[in-house]
Each structure stands twice: as structure tokens, then as C-alpha cells.
């Protein structure tokens, strides 16, 4: 049955497609290189791509044979590139804009191509720097990265050494002062520097010149930044600079020239670097609608084969944030501070197994177990590989198998608001999906927006679609560059309404710039949220550029870029070598008319060394023996050389491609995009055929980002209890650092007797403890001391601590302020502390008297019974209890990135612990104290009216249960917590069904 376009699911195709083609038709590869050197378009391509090579050509009067061997190899590689490689690079390749339509596509020849010309961004930045030294800026503003850290302000600065393109970033600091605070408040937005100097002179009670000198110093150290920093979004920076200061011809700005005219113009500024893009006009026709069906098929299979996984750096950040800040919302810059926050990218260790987790096979436990999640898919693909076929054709029956196996196995993740698909048309009419995915449909087309109004308009339209389908969030463009040379390809229109500039100029007005220090970060559930304090909305950062942000060494930039893909499926393209690395041969994979992965041969270093020593006939025999097609590409490290094995010249190119270091593996890939012309190829008016590469944009018709009720910044009013409490305020808080294996002994045999003594002496009113792992495992112990009793309580505590230290049981004890979790409990914090008190007393009593080993199932009896009592008191019936524990289990399973099949591992654990659910009152006979304490716990809950005293009851129930579990579970806490919820879910749902059947 023929598919419909609607089979794309939630995605819709944008109306325009971008085509990329090399400068010359691929038939020109057979041309003599010497003759090609006399053609002006090739000379210009060489001149703009490699000025040093061009200089050598001039010296040798463009005589190919007189060039050095190195130069000849370079010219041949450029010859190959202008015929076979469509990736934009100067005028060696160009772009076109076309529509989806059925009539055959025809493009102009190279003589009718248009060259878009801009001054090099590095030169523009150098002009700005020289101008800023010569005269002060008219306006300036506070560095948007500045934040308070202790007694100083910290901020990011960027410095570039002379003759370097790359900027070096670091965190600098300046001492806090009242006058500096007042100044920073005055210039949150760009402010006239003379008005600012006048205000500062009043603040300091000094002369105007003195205040202006202070401002100049603050500008130099980058506490303040000048308005008019080089920008890579919006109106091109060459327009914004004073034209009189440009040492480049004004004609260069965004000029649009034919190649012959450009050749003449370029000679006028040979010593100036420029940024070029070539546009090839479409004369008629477009891309067939049938190609959409091929893309849909590719996305369908990619969804089944590619798992959705979170970045490890984000996952580690989320875990560390919860450990240090829990539900608090923190200024982003403070959270990323390695001293006061948690930094970004640090590693965490997982504790040892417990009886609950022992024997359970977890995803990602070791490198050898990474493929567990893929087991059935891998088995399926191995069977296909074992067939020995050079082409694996997936049938509908295969897709049905993959769909069955992929249910709930691709991890959590929503489809992004938009994606890009990079694809090619093969000679045989098939469509090859080169790459597909991303988190926005604009990341591959941003670089073309300054040069073509249609592309710019489509980018704006796609941005509007993303916003309209996600009205509860603000999409904000990340604007930053660290390398002035790379910044050329990052220049793009201001596509979005809001931008987050990082030490960079912005393409939007100051009212639509979001300062980095305006951003707050919080974790809710398994998700990291960014929130603008000023705009009072959730912020979704976007980088509409193909720049590889992972190479940046600036943590805040990497974090903002990484969080783009949080919770999103960002990959749909499929390459067999990603699942089976290290093979020598990979077959082509097809589904219907779509090529998912091309055939590849991976040649080791030793074999390649032998190959390049062979004669041309021996090389041909080697190619034939390998089964290589006539046309194949040598790829890797941003290199592509296409070889036509029927040509002697190409065999020479093959043997000479590596003159210095031969890589460990050389990849040869079939190249089915040239050869005998077919109607699917791109041709010009003269009938010449071109290599093609297309970019399609798809947008999501559904909402991706859920609203965040109430935001993450809850106002703390005077009606809420005090957040920070010192010992003199009544709360005495100790951190007791120890090995986690010693914690039960310390809690049961030291803390419990101590707290009982303090309670009996009536010198404390509450106490509670939790286990924690932040900068080392420790017990957090808090006492609410009665007025006038602090000294006595501290003396009794220190006597116990001295005993622990002398025995070597603890490594360190700290006294710190008690920071209440107002974001989690709000006005219910006092009642929550009362619950923590009665629960801690029960847990410590249990550990003191029962003395069970935590590797025995009976140890967990109190866990199940105490949670059961709590949920009973809250009025939950069997069904409500089952739902609560099921949701808690599923949330933890997703957090721990465990597939749904983990339940098979947990069923034996459930059977082992099923009877423990009722053990408490049967196994503690003879231990009257613990039984009495448990009854006391129940009575306390009876007298505690949750429904009356705690608003929004079920929003804090998970937190109360979480704390109950924390006080008993010894190690590997989150995994044990997940398993406890699983056991209780299965227990209650079983009871519910039995009770229901009995009632019926």
C-alpha cells in the first residue's frame, strides 16, 4: 500500500529544501589537472581556499609539473574536491534553494553562480579591539556572567593573545563592596558611560574624572563590557562598525557577484582574508514529493534502532545538584562554580551492592554489559550480517520484529520541536540518509540565512512554529564564539526573539537579551529546568549553528548547549559501525527505497602500507578481491577523496594520499552518487551532472515542553520559617563523616543513646538524621535545642564524638548552619520536621535493639511496615497505594535509565521479600522496646492531622517516604529505593485484586 505524507507522524516538512553541490560537475574529474589550472574559476577557488598554495602556483607560472610533490598532491585533492564534495568551503561548493515539486530539477552552471562576500570576522574583531583601545565606548553594561561568591564577585573573562584566533576564557574575581554593588545595579542594561560616571562620582563622593577612570579600569578587567561587542547574529558586524575604520573595500560587504566579476574584484584585496559563500541558482523544477516517503522510512527505522540516551555530563550534573541543593533553585553561575556549586562534568562513584540489588543486572554497569539494552536488536542484526550479503534489505516482517523489541526500550525521550535531515540521491533513484536528528530544524541552515532571503524567512517561520507549539517556554539563542576564524560560519540572522549572549554582541535589542546571571537552575523529578528570573518563564536554550560545542572549554556554554537535547530524541540516522565497531567490512542496509547505511571497508594500517607499495595492476587486483565498486571514497578526519578505480590517475592518488602519518584505520566507502547519469541526478543547462547533498527541515506539530506550574522561584516571605539557622537560633547541625558501612553502628549505638539522653533531660525538643553522600559519605544530625541549653547539649555531643574519633570510626565532624528545604516543604516545613523526628527515633531505636545485618531480608521489615503505616494514615487505600508506588518505581527506573525488562530481574527479589512485608510484629517478639517505639510512631501519626496541617499532601508524600527509606537503607540508595517501591507496588496490587475478587 502506498504511504501518505501523513505517515511522518508528528513531523511536517518545511516548504523549502537546500541543495549543496560542488563547484564543477563530476565529469570534470577526468579533465587534465594542468588544463584545469588555467581556468579562472578553479584558480579563484584555490586562491581563496589556500593562499599559500596559490602563491606557489604563481611562482611556477601555474605549471603543474614544476610544483613540489606536496603541492601537486594538494592541487589534485582540490581538483577532486571541486568535483565530488558538496560541503561548503569558499567557492569550492555552493548552495541552492528549491521546493518540493515533481518537475525535473535544473540548476545553473558555475558561470552563473553568485558569490556572497563578507569581510573576515577575525579582521572585524581586530578592528573593534583597536578602536576600543583608542577611545572609550559610549555605552557599557555589567558583565552578564557576574555573580556573588562569598566575599567576592566572580565573572568570566576572555582574552586573546596576539596572532591567535582562539580566545582563552577564565573566571576572575573582584572584592565585594557597596559601591560596586550599586554600580552593577545601575548598568544591568547598556548605559551611557558619562551618565554612569556621574552616578558613580556621587556614590563615591569623588570627582567625575576619578569616577571615569574607575569605569575604564572595570572595562579593562571586564567587570563591565562595552556595548557593540562583535556579534555573530543579526545585522552583520561589518555594517555596525564605522565604515571609516574598515581597512577593507566597502564593496566587500555582503556583495553578490558572478564568478567572473568576483575574480576581478578579489584581486583588489589579495592581502585581506574574506568569508565566501557561493549560491547556485535553480532554473526550474524541484525535488520530488516521493523523496519525502524515503525520508519517512529512514526516520522510522532510525527510531527503532537508535536509543535515546541522556548525556553523561548532564546526568552527573543532575545527581550532584540533587545531592547538594535538593529542590532549591540556584543561580546558574553559582551552581556551575566548582567551589560554591558543583561545577560541570565531574565524575561520581556508585556505592556497593546490597541484598536488595545484589544479582540484578543493571544497564551501564560495565562496558561488557552496555549492549544488554540492545540484546534483541543486536541478535537481529547479527543474523542479518551472518547472511554474508553485501546488501541487507529490511522487510516489513523485520520492521515488525524491531517494533516489538523496541517497545519502551529506547529510553525516555520526546521528539524534538524540529529536526534536520541531510540526504543524497543515488544513481539508482534511492535516497541515502546521511544524518538525521538534532533538537531544532535550524542548526544546519543558520549559516545560509545572511545570504538568501528565502532561507532566512523559512528559518524565522520554523522558529515561530516551535514557539507557537510550545507557548509556555521561551526559546533563546545561545550566542558565543571562542575562535574568530570559526566564527565566520557561525554568522547567522537573529532567528529567535531572545538571545543569551556570552561575552559576545547580540543581534537583538537589550530588552530581549537574557543575561546568564538572570538564569536559575533547578531539578524537578528527572529534569533540569532553566528559569529566567526577570521573564518568569522557563528558558530553552538553542544553538542554531552546526558548531561542535563539545570542543569548547567554557563550562557555562557547554552546559547551555548540552541541555538543549535533554529528554529529547536527537538521532535518527543509523550507521552499522556504531553498533559493531572494529569489523573489516560493513554491508549496505536498505529499507524500501531508502539507504540507511552505505557499504564500507575498514583497512588496517599494515595492509594500507602494503597497498601503497603495489603496482597499479596489483592495486586493481586488490580492489577486485575486496569487492570494491568502481567509485569509492576514502573518508575520515573531515577528508574525502573519491577514487575511480578504472582510472590510472586515481590509483596514483590512492597510493599517495598519506605521505606522512597513516591512520590506524582507513575507511573506504561506496560512492553511489556519480557514474552513469540517471534522471535522479542534478544537472545544469548544459547537461552536466553534479554530486548532490540536500538538507530538509521538519517541524513537530505537537507540544514538546510541558509547562512548569508556579515556576522554580518560589517567593520566600516573612510568613515562612527562617531558612538559615545557626546554633544560636536553636538548631545544632553536625556532619559526621564516616564509612557508610559504619553508619548503622554510629546511629544505633551512639546517636540513639545520645538523643534519648537529651530528650529525657528535656533540653531538646526535636532531633533527626539522614544519610548523605556529598564530598564523602556522612550522617547529617540535627537537634532543636531548647532555649539556654546549647552549651550543655554541645558538651554531651562532643563527649560522644570524641569517643568515635578516638576509635577511628569517624574521619571528620563539622558544625554547619541548617538550611531548611523551603522549596520542597514550604510552610509545611515545621510539620515535616516533626515527622522526621518521630521517624528518626523509630529508625535509630530499631538499629540499636534489633542488630540485624543489612544483608538479610528481615532487616527491611521496618521499611515496609513504616511506609504502610504512613500511607494508611494519609487515607490511601490499596489501589491508591499501588498507584503511588508504581509511579515512584517508574520515576526511579527512568532516572536510573533502566529498560522495562528490568522487572524480570526484580520478580525473584519480590518473591524473596514478599513475606517480609508482615514480619515486623512476628519477628520482634521479646523486644518490647522496639515494639513500643513502633506503637509510639503510630500514635504520633494518629495525633498528626496530615490532611489539616499539610497542604498539597501528595506533593510531599514522595519526599517523606524518601526520607524514611534513607534512614534504613545502607548503600546503593537509589537502586534500593526503586526496588522497595517495586515490591510494595506488586504487593498492594496483588492485595487489591484479591480483595476485589473476594468482594465480587
PDB file of N, CA and C in Angstrom, residues 233-303:
ATOM      1  N   UNK A 233      25.181  37.184  15.321  1.00  0.00           N
ATOM      2  CA  UNK A 233      23.768  37.072  14.946  1.00  0.00           C
ATOM      3  C   UNK A 233      23.236  38.453  14.599  1.00  0.00           C
ATOM      4  N   UNK A 234      22.161  38.479  13.828  1.00  0.00           N
ATOM      5  CA  UNK A 234      21.555  39.753  13.465  1.00  0.00           C
ATOM      6  C   UNK A 234      22.287  40.444  12.331  1.00  0.00           C
ATOM      7  N   UNK A 235      22.201  41.760  12.289  1.00  0.00           N
ATOM      8  CA  UNK A 235      22.877  42.530  11.241  1.00  0.00           C
ATOM      9  C   UNK A 235      24.364  42.255  11.312  1.00  0.00           C
ATOM     10  N   UNK A 236      24.975  42.045  10.154  1.00  0.00           N
ATOM     11  CA  UNK A 236      26.383  41.664  10.155  1.00  0.00           C
ATOM     12  C   UNK A 236      27.219  42.751  10.795  1.00  0.00           C
ATOM     13  N   UNK A 237      28.238  42.300  11.502  1.00  0.00           N
ATOM     14  CA  UNK A 237      29.047  43.234  12.284  1.00  0.00           C
ATOM     15  C   UNK A 237      29.756  44.259  11.408  1.00  0.00           C
ATOM     16  N   UNK A 238      30.011  43.913  10.161  1.00  0.00           N
ATOM     17  CA  UNK A 238      30.675  44.867   9.272  1.00  0.00           C
ATOM     18  C   UNK A 238      29.802  46.093   9.033  1.00  0.00           C
ATOM     19  N   UNK A 239      28.485  45.952   9.146  1.00  0.00           N
ATOM     20  CA  UNK A 239      27.583  47.092   8.995  1.00  0.00           C
ATOM     21  C   UNK A 239      27.657  47.973  10.236  1.00  0.00           C
ATOM     22  N   UNK A 240      27.767  47.317  11.396  1.00  0.00           N
ATOM     23  CA  UNK A 240      27.711  48.046  12.651  1.00  0.00           C
ATOM     24  C   UNK A 240      28.985  48.827  12.934  1.00  0.00           C
ATOM     25  N   UNK A 241      30.103  48.376  12.372  1.00  0.00           N
ATOM     26  CA  UNK A 241      31.360  49.121  12.556  1.00  0.00           C
ATOM     27  C   UNK A 241      31.323  50.424  11.750  1.00  0.00           C
ATOM     28  N   UNK A 242      32.059  51.386  12.223  1.00  0.00           N
ATOM     29  CA  UNK A 242      32.231  52.623  11.479  1.00  0.00           C
ATOM     30  C   UNK A 242      32.969  52.330  10.186  1.00  0.00           C
ATOM     31  N   UNK A 243      32.375  52.648   9.055  1.00  0.00           N
ATOM     32  CA  UNK A 243      32.987  52.308   7.773  1.00  0.00           C
ATOM     33  C   UNK A 243      34.368  52.945   7.591  1.00  0.00           C
ATOM     34  N   UNK A 244      34.565  54.097   8.235  1.00  0.00           N
ATOM     35  CA  UNK A 244      35.860  54.752   8.072  1.00  0.00           C
ATOM     36  C   UNK A 244      36.989  53.946   8.689  1.00  0.00           C
ATOM     37  N   UNK A 245      36.642  53.072   9.640  1.00  0.00           N
ATOM     38  CA  UNK A 245      37.684  52.304  10.307  1.00  0.00           C
ATOM     39  C   UNK A 245      37.969  50.992   9.595  1.00  0.00           C
ATOM     40  N   UNK A 246      37.186  50.689   8.577  1.00  0.00           N
ATOM     41  CA  UNK A 246      37.411  49.438   7.852  1.00  0.00           C
ATOM     42  C   UNK A 246      38.573  49.574   6.882  1.00  0.00           C
ATOM     43  N   UNK A 247      39.499  48.648   6.988  1.00  0.00           N
ATOM     44  CA  UNK A 247      40.633  48.641   6.060  1.00  0.00           C
ATOM     45  C   UNK A 247      40.340  47.705   4.900  1.00  0.00           C
ATOM     46  N   UNK A 248      39.068  47.522   4.617  1.00  0.00           N
ATOM     47  CA  UNK A 248      38.645  46.622   3.546  1.00  0.00           C
ATOM     48  C   UNK A 248      37.673  47.390   2.661  1.00  0.00           C
ATOM     49  N   UNK A 249      37.684  47.088   1.413  1.00  0.00           N
ATOM     50  CA  UNK A 249      36.794  47.772   0.481  1.00  0.00           C
ATOM     51  C   UNK A 249      35.350  47.637   0.918  1.00  0.00           C
ATOM     52  N   UNK A 250      34.619  48.746   0.893  1.00  0.00           N
ATOM     53  CA  UNK A 250      33.202  48.704   1.251  1.00  0.00           C
ATOM     54  C   UNK A 250      32.422  47.780   0.335  1.00  0.00           C
ATOM     55  N   UNK A 251      32.915  47.588  -0.877  1.00  0.00           N
ATOM     56  CA  UNK A 251      32.229  46.706  -1.815  1.00  0.00           C
ATOM     57  C   UNK A 251      32.208  45.264  -1.331  1.00  0.00           C
ATOM     58  N   UNK A 252      33.070  44.987  -0.359  1.00  0.00           N
ATOM     59  CA  UNK A 252      33.152  43.600   0.087  1.00  0.00           C
ATOM     60  C   UNK A 252      31.935  43.209   0.918  1.00  0.00           C
ATOM     61  N   UNK A 253      31.275  44.161   1.575  1.00  0.00           N
ATOM     62  CA  UNK A 253      30.184  43.795   2.463  1.00  0.00           C
ATOM     63  C   UNK A 253      29.017  43.154   1.722  1.00  0.00           C
ATOM     64  N   UNK A 254      28.772  41.904   2.056  1.00  0.00           N
ATOM     65  CA  UNK A 254      27.633  41.154   1.521  1.00  0.00           C
ATOM     66  C   UNK A 254      27.437  41.391   0.036  1.00  0.00           C
ATOM     67  N   UNK A 255      28.562  41.452  -0.676  1.00  0.00           N
ATOM     68  CA  UNK A 255      28.462  41.586  -2.123  1.00  0.00           C
ATOM     69  C   UNK A 255      27.948  40.315  -2.744  1.00  0.00           C
ATOM     70  N   UNK A 256      27.245  40.428  -3.868  1.00  0.00           N
ATOM     71  CA  UNK A 256      26.720  39.262  -4.564  1.00  0.00           C
ATOM     72  C   UNK A 256      27.173  39.380  -6.008  1.00  0.00           C
ATOM     73  N   UNK A 257      28.168  38.567  -6.358  1.00  0.00           N
ATOM     74  CA  UNK A 257      28.824  38.734  -7.638  1.00  0.00           C
ATOM     75  C   UNK A 257      28.797  37.436  -8.431  1.00  0.00           C
ATOM     76  N   UNK A 258      28.826  37.593  -9.760  1.00  0.00           N
ATOM     77  CA  UNK A 258      29.068  36.428 -10.590  1.00  0.00           C
ATOM     78  C   UNK A 258      30.536  36.044 -10.429  1.00  0.00           C
ATOM     79  N   UNK A 259      30.863  34.803 -10.764  1.00  0.00           N
ATOM     80  CA  UNK A 259      32.247  34.359 -10.583  1.00  0.00           C
ATOM     81  C   UNK A 259      33.229  35.191 -11.417  1.00  0.00           C
ATOM     82  N   UNK A 260      32.947  35.485 -12.692  1.00  0.00           N
ATOM     83  CA  UNK A 260      33.894  36.335 -13.438  1.00  0.00           C
ATOM     84  C   UNK A 260      34.100  37.699 -12.781  1.00  0.00           C
ATOM     85  N   UNK A 261      33.024  38.332 -12.330  1.00  0.00           N
ATOM     86  CA  UNK A 261      33.173  39.643 -11.689  1.00  0.00           C
ATOM     87  C   UNK A 261      33.927  39.517 -10.370  1.00  0.00           C
ATOM     88  N   UNK A 262      33.651  38.449  -9.637  1.00  0.00           N
ATOM     89  CA  UNK A 262      34.349  38.230  -8.374  1.00  0.00           C
ATOM     90  C   UNK A 262      35.842  38.040  -8.605  1.00  0.00           C
ATOM     91  N   UNK A 263      36.205  37.338  -9.680  1.00  0.00           N
ATOM     92  CA  UNK A 263      37.624  37.137  -9.980  1.00  0.00           C
ATOM     93  C   UNK A 263      38.359  38.471 -10.085  1.00  0.00           C
ATOM     94  N   UNK A 264      37.733  39.428 -10.778  1.00  0.00           N
ATOM     95  CA  UNK A 264      38.356  40.740 -10.942  1.00  0.00           C
ATOM     96  C   UNK A 264      38.390  41.503  -9.626  1.00  0.00           C
ATOM     97  N   UNK A 265      37.297  41.430  -8.866  1.00  0.00           N
ATOM     98  CA  UNK A 265      37.208  42.165  -7.609  1.00  0.00           C
ATOM     99  C   UNK A 265      38.209  41.639  -6.586  1.00  0.00           C
ATOM    100  N   UNK A 266      38.369  40.331  -6.523  1.00  0.00           N
ATOM    101  CA  UNK A 266      39.200  39.726  -5.479  1.00  0.00           C
ATOM    102  C   UNK A 266      40.661  40.144  -5.594  1.00  0.00           C
ATOM    103  N   UNK A 267      41.096  40.418  -6.798  1.00  0.00           N
ATOM    104  CA  UNK A 267      42.494  40.836  -6.981  1.00  0.00           C
ATOM    105  C   UNK A 267      42.774  42.167  -6.304  1.00  0.00           C
ATOM    106  N   UNK A 268      41.718  42.917  -6.026  1.00  0.00           N
ATOM    107  CA  UNK A 268      41.896  44.220  -5.384  1.00  0.00           C
ATOM    108  C   UNK A 268      42.195  44.136  -3.910  1.00  0.00           C
ATOM    109  N   UNK A 269      41.939  43.008  -3.274  1.00  0.00           N
ATOM    110  CA  UNK A 269      42.250  42.880  -1.838  1.00  0.00           C
ATOM    111  C   UNK A 269      42.838  41.502  -1.557  1.00  0.00           C
ATOM    112  N   UNK A 270      43.900  41.186  -2.296  1.00  0.00           N
ATOM    113  CA  UNK A 270      44.544  39.878  -2.147  1.00  0.00           C
ATOM    114  C   UNK A 270      45.086  39.657  -0.746  1.00  0.00           C
ATOM    115  N   UNK A 271      45.485  40.719  -0.078  1.00  0.00           N
ATOM    116  CA  UNK A 271      46.101  40.559   1.237  1.00  0.00           C
ATOM    117  C   UNK A 271      45.078  40.533   2.366  1.00  0.00           C
ATOM    118  N   UNK A 272      43.806  40.565   2.030  1.00  0.00           N
ATOM    119  CA  UNK A 272      42.769  40.546   3.038  1.00  0.00           C
ATOM    120  C   UNK A 272      42.043  39.204   3.017  1.00  0.00           C
ATOM    121  N   UNK A 273      41.794  38.691   4.217  1.00  0.00           N
ATOM    122  CA  UNK A 273      41.009  37.456   4.298  1.00  0.00           C
ATOM    123  C   UNK A 273      39.532  37.798   4.230  1.00  0.00           C
ATOM    124  N   UNK A 274      38.786  36.929   3.563  1.00  0.00           N
ATOM    125  CA  UNK A 274      37.365  37.180   3.370  1.00  0.00           C
ATOM    126  C   UNK A 274      36.597  35.897   3.666  1.00  0.00           C
ATOM    127  N   UNK A 275      35.305  36.053   3.825  1.00  0.00           N
ATOM    128  CA  UNK A 275      34.410  34.915   4.045  1.00  0.00           C
ATOM    129  C   UNK A 275      33.482  34.813   2.840  1.00  0.00           C
ATOM    130  N   UNK A 276      33.522  33.637   2.185  1.00  0.00           N
ATOM    131  CA  UNK A 276      32.796  33.461   0.928  1.00  0.00           C
ATOM    132  C   UNK A 276      31.728  32.381   1.046  1.00  0.00           C
ATOM    133  N   UNK A 277      30.632  32.582   0.354  1.00  0.00           N
ATOM    134  CA  UNK A 277      29.628  31.544   0.146  1.00  0.00           C
ATOM    135  C   UNK A 277      29.149  31.649  -1.294  1.00  0.00           C
ATOM    136  N   UNK A 278      29.007  30.520  -1.941  1.00  0.00           N
ATOM    137  CA  UNK A 278      28.580  30.515  -3.337  1.00  0.00           C
ATOM    138  C   UNK A 278      27.146  30.002  -3.442  1.00  0.00           C
ATOM    139  N   UNK A 279      26.335  30.691  -4.194  1.00  0.00           N
ATOM    140  CA  UNK A 279      24.944  30.294  -4.407  1.00  0.00           C
ATOM    141  C   UNK A 279      24.745  29.928  -5.879  1.00  0.00           C
ATOM    142  N   UNK A 280      24.165  28.755  -6.107  1.00  0.00           N
ATOM    143  CA  UNK A 280      23.893  28.286  -7.467  1.00  0.00           C
ATOM    144  C   UNK A 280      22.387  28.413  -7.715  1.00  0.00           C
ATOM    145  N   UNK A 281      21.965  29.301  -8.590  1.00  0.00           N
ATOM    146  CA  UNK A 281      20.532  29.491  -8.835  1.00  0.00           C
ATOM    147  C   UNK A 281      19.866  28.234  -9.397  1.00  0.00           C
ATOM    148  N   UNK A 282      18.630  28.008  -8.975  1.00  0.00           N
ATOM    149  CA  UNK A 282      17.801  26.946  -9.537  1.00  0.00           C
ATOM    150  C   UNK A 282      17.003  27.549 -10.684  1.00  0.00           C
ATOM    151  N   UNK A 283      17.107  26.934 -11.840  1.00  0.00           N
ATOM    152  CA  UNK A 283      16.437  27.488 -13.020  1.00  0.00           C
ATOM    153  C   UNK A 283      15.002  26.995 -13.137  1.00  0.00           C
ATOM    154  N   UNK A 284      14.775  25.744 -12.801  1.00  0.00           N
ATOM    155  CA  UNK A 284      13.414  25.213 -12.867  1.00  0.00           C
ATOM    156  C   UNK A 284      13.347  23.905 -12.075  1.00  0.00           C
ATOM    157  N   UNK A 285      12.125  23.505 -11.777  1.00  0.00           N
ATOM    158  CA  UNK A 285      11.905  22.221 -11.128  1.00  0.00           C
ATOM    159  C   UNK A 285      12.192  22.258  -9.640  1.00  0.00           C
ATOM    160  N   UNK A 286      12.139  21.080  -9.029  1.00  0.00           N
ATOM    161  CA  UNK A 286      12.368  20.949  -7.587  1.00  0.00           C
ATOM    162  C   UNK A 286      12.630  19.502  -7.244  1.00  0.00           C
ATOM    163  N   UNK A 287      12.380  19.158  -5.999  1.00  0.00           N
ATOM    164  CA  UNK A 287      12.631  17.803  -5.514  1.00  0.00           C
ATOM    165  C   UNK A 287      11.307  17.068  -5.399  1.00  0.00           C
ATOM    166  N   UNK A 288      11.296  15.844  -5.889  1.00  0.00           N
ATOM    167  CA  UNK A 288      10.065  15.065  -5.944  1.00  0.00           C
ATOM    168  C   UNK A 288       9.492  14.802  -4.553  1.00  0.00           C
ATOM    169  N   UNK A 289       8.166  14.839  -4.467  1.00  0.00           N
ATOM    170  CA  UNK A 289       7.473  14.528  -3.213  1.00  0.00           C
ATOM    171  C   UNK A 289       7.739  13.094  -2.769  1.00  0.00           C
ATOM    172  N   UNK A 290       8.101  12.232  -3.708  1.00  0.00           N
ATOM    173  CA  UNK A 290       8.364  10.832  -3.359  1.00  0.00           C
ATOM    174  C   UNK A 290       9.545  10.705  -2.401  1.00  0.00           C
ATOM    175  N   UNK A 291      10.452  11.668  -2.466  1.00  0.00           N
ATOM    176  CA  UNK A 291      11.621  11.615  -1.582  1.00  0.00           C
ATOM    177  C   UNK A 291      11.192  11.726  -0.120  1.00  0.00           C
ATOM    178  N   UNK A 292      10.092  12.448   0.114  1.00  0.00           N
ATOM    179  CA  UNK A 292       9.588  12.549   1.483  1.00  0.00           C
ATOM    180  C   UNK A 292       9.281  11.166   2.052  1.00  0.00           C
ATOM    181  N   UNK A 293       8.732  10.298   1.214  1.00  0.00           N
ATOM    182  CA  UNK A 293       8.413   8.945   1.676  1.00  0.00           C
ATOM    183  C   UNK A 293       9.680   8.196   2.081  1.00  0.00           C
ATOM    184  N   UNK A 294      10.757   8.398   1.305  1.00  0.00           N
ATOM    185  CA  UNK A 294      12.023   7.748   1.637  1.00  0.00           C
ATOM    186  C   UNK A 294      12.548   8.250   2.986  1.00  0.00           C
ATOM    187  N   UNK A 295      12.433   9.550   3.204  1.00  0.00           N
ATOM    188  CA  UNK A 295      12.897  10.130   4.469  1.00  0.00           C
ATOM    189  C   UNK A 295      12.077   9.592   5.632  1.00  0.00           C
ATOM    190  N   UNK A 296      10.772   9.487   5.425  1.00  0.00           N
ATOM    191  CA  UNK A 296       9.893   8.947   6.470  1.00  0.00           C
ATOM    192  C   UNK A 296      10.314   7.533   6.841  1.00  0.00           C
ATOM    193  N   UNK A 297      10.629   6.738   5.817  1.00  0.00           N
ATOM    194  CA  UNK A 297      11.088   5.371   6.084  1.00  0.00           C
ATOM    195  C   UNK A 297      12.386   5.374   6.884  1.00  0.00           C
ATOM    196  N   UNK A 298      13.304   6.282   6.521  1.00  0.00           N
ATOM    197  CA  UNK A 298      14.575   6.363   7.237  1.00  0.00           C
ATOM    198  C   UNK A 298      14.391   6.741   8.690  1.00  0.00           C
ATOM    199  N   UNK A 299      13.504   7.711   8.947  1.00  0.00           N
ATOM    200  CA  UNK A 299      13.232   8.113  10.332  1.00  0.00           C
ATOM    201  C   UNK A 299      12.577   6.984  11.115  1.00  0.00           C
ATOM    202  N   UNK A 300      11.721   6.237  10.437  1.00  0.00           N
ATOM    203  CA  UNK A 300      11.020   5.126  11.092  1.00  0.00           C
ATOM    204  C   UNK A 300      12.005   4.076  11.590  1.00  0.00           C
ATOM    205  N   UNK A 301      12.953   3.687  10.742  1.00  0.00           N
ATOM    206  CA  UNK A 301      13.925   2.662  11.136  1.00  0.00           C
ATOM    207  C   UNK A 301      14.910   3.233  12.150  1.00  0.00           C
ATOM    208  N   UNK A 302      15.319   4.479  11.951  1.00  0.00           N
ATOM    209  CA  UNK A 302      16.237   5.092  12.908  1.00  0.00           C
ATOM    210  C   UNK A 302      15.661   5.149  14.303  1.00  0.00           C
ATOM    211  N   UNK A 303      14.373   5.430  14.396  1.00  0.00           N
ATOM    212  CA  UNK A 303      13.713   5.459  15.706  1.00  0.00           C
ATOM    213  C   UNK A 303      13.784   4.093  16.378  1.00  0.00           C
TER     214      UNK A 303
END
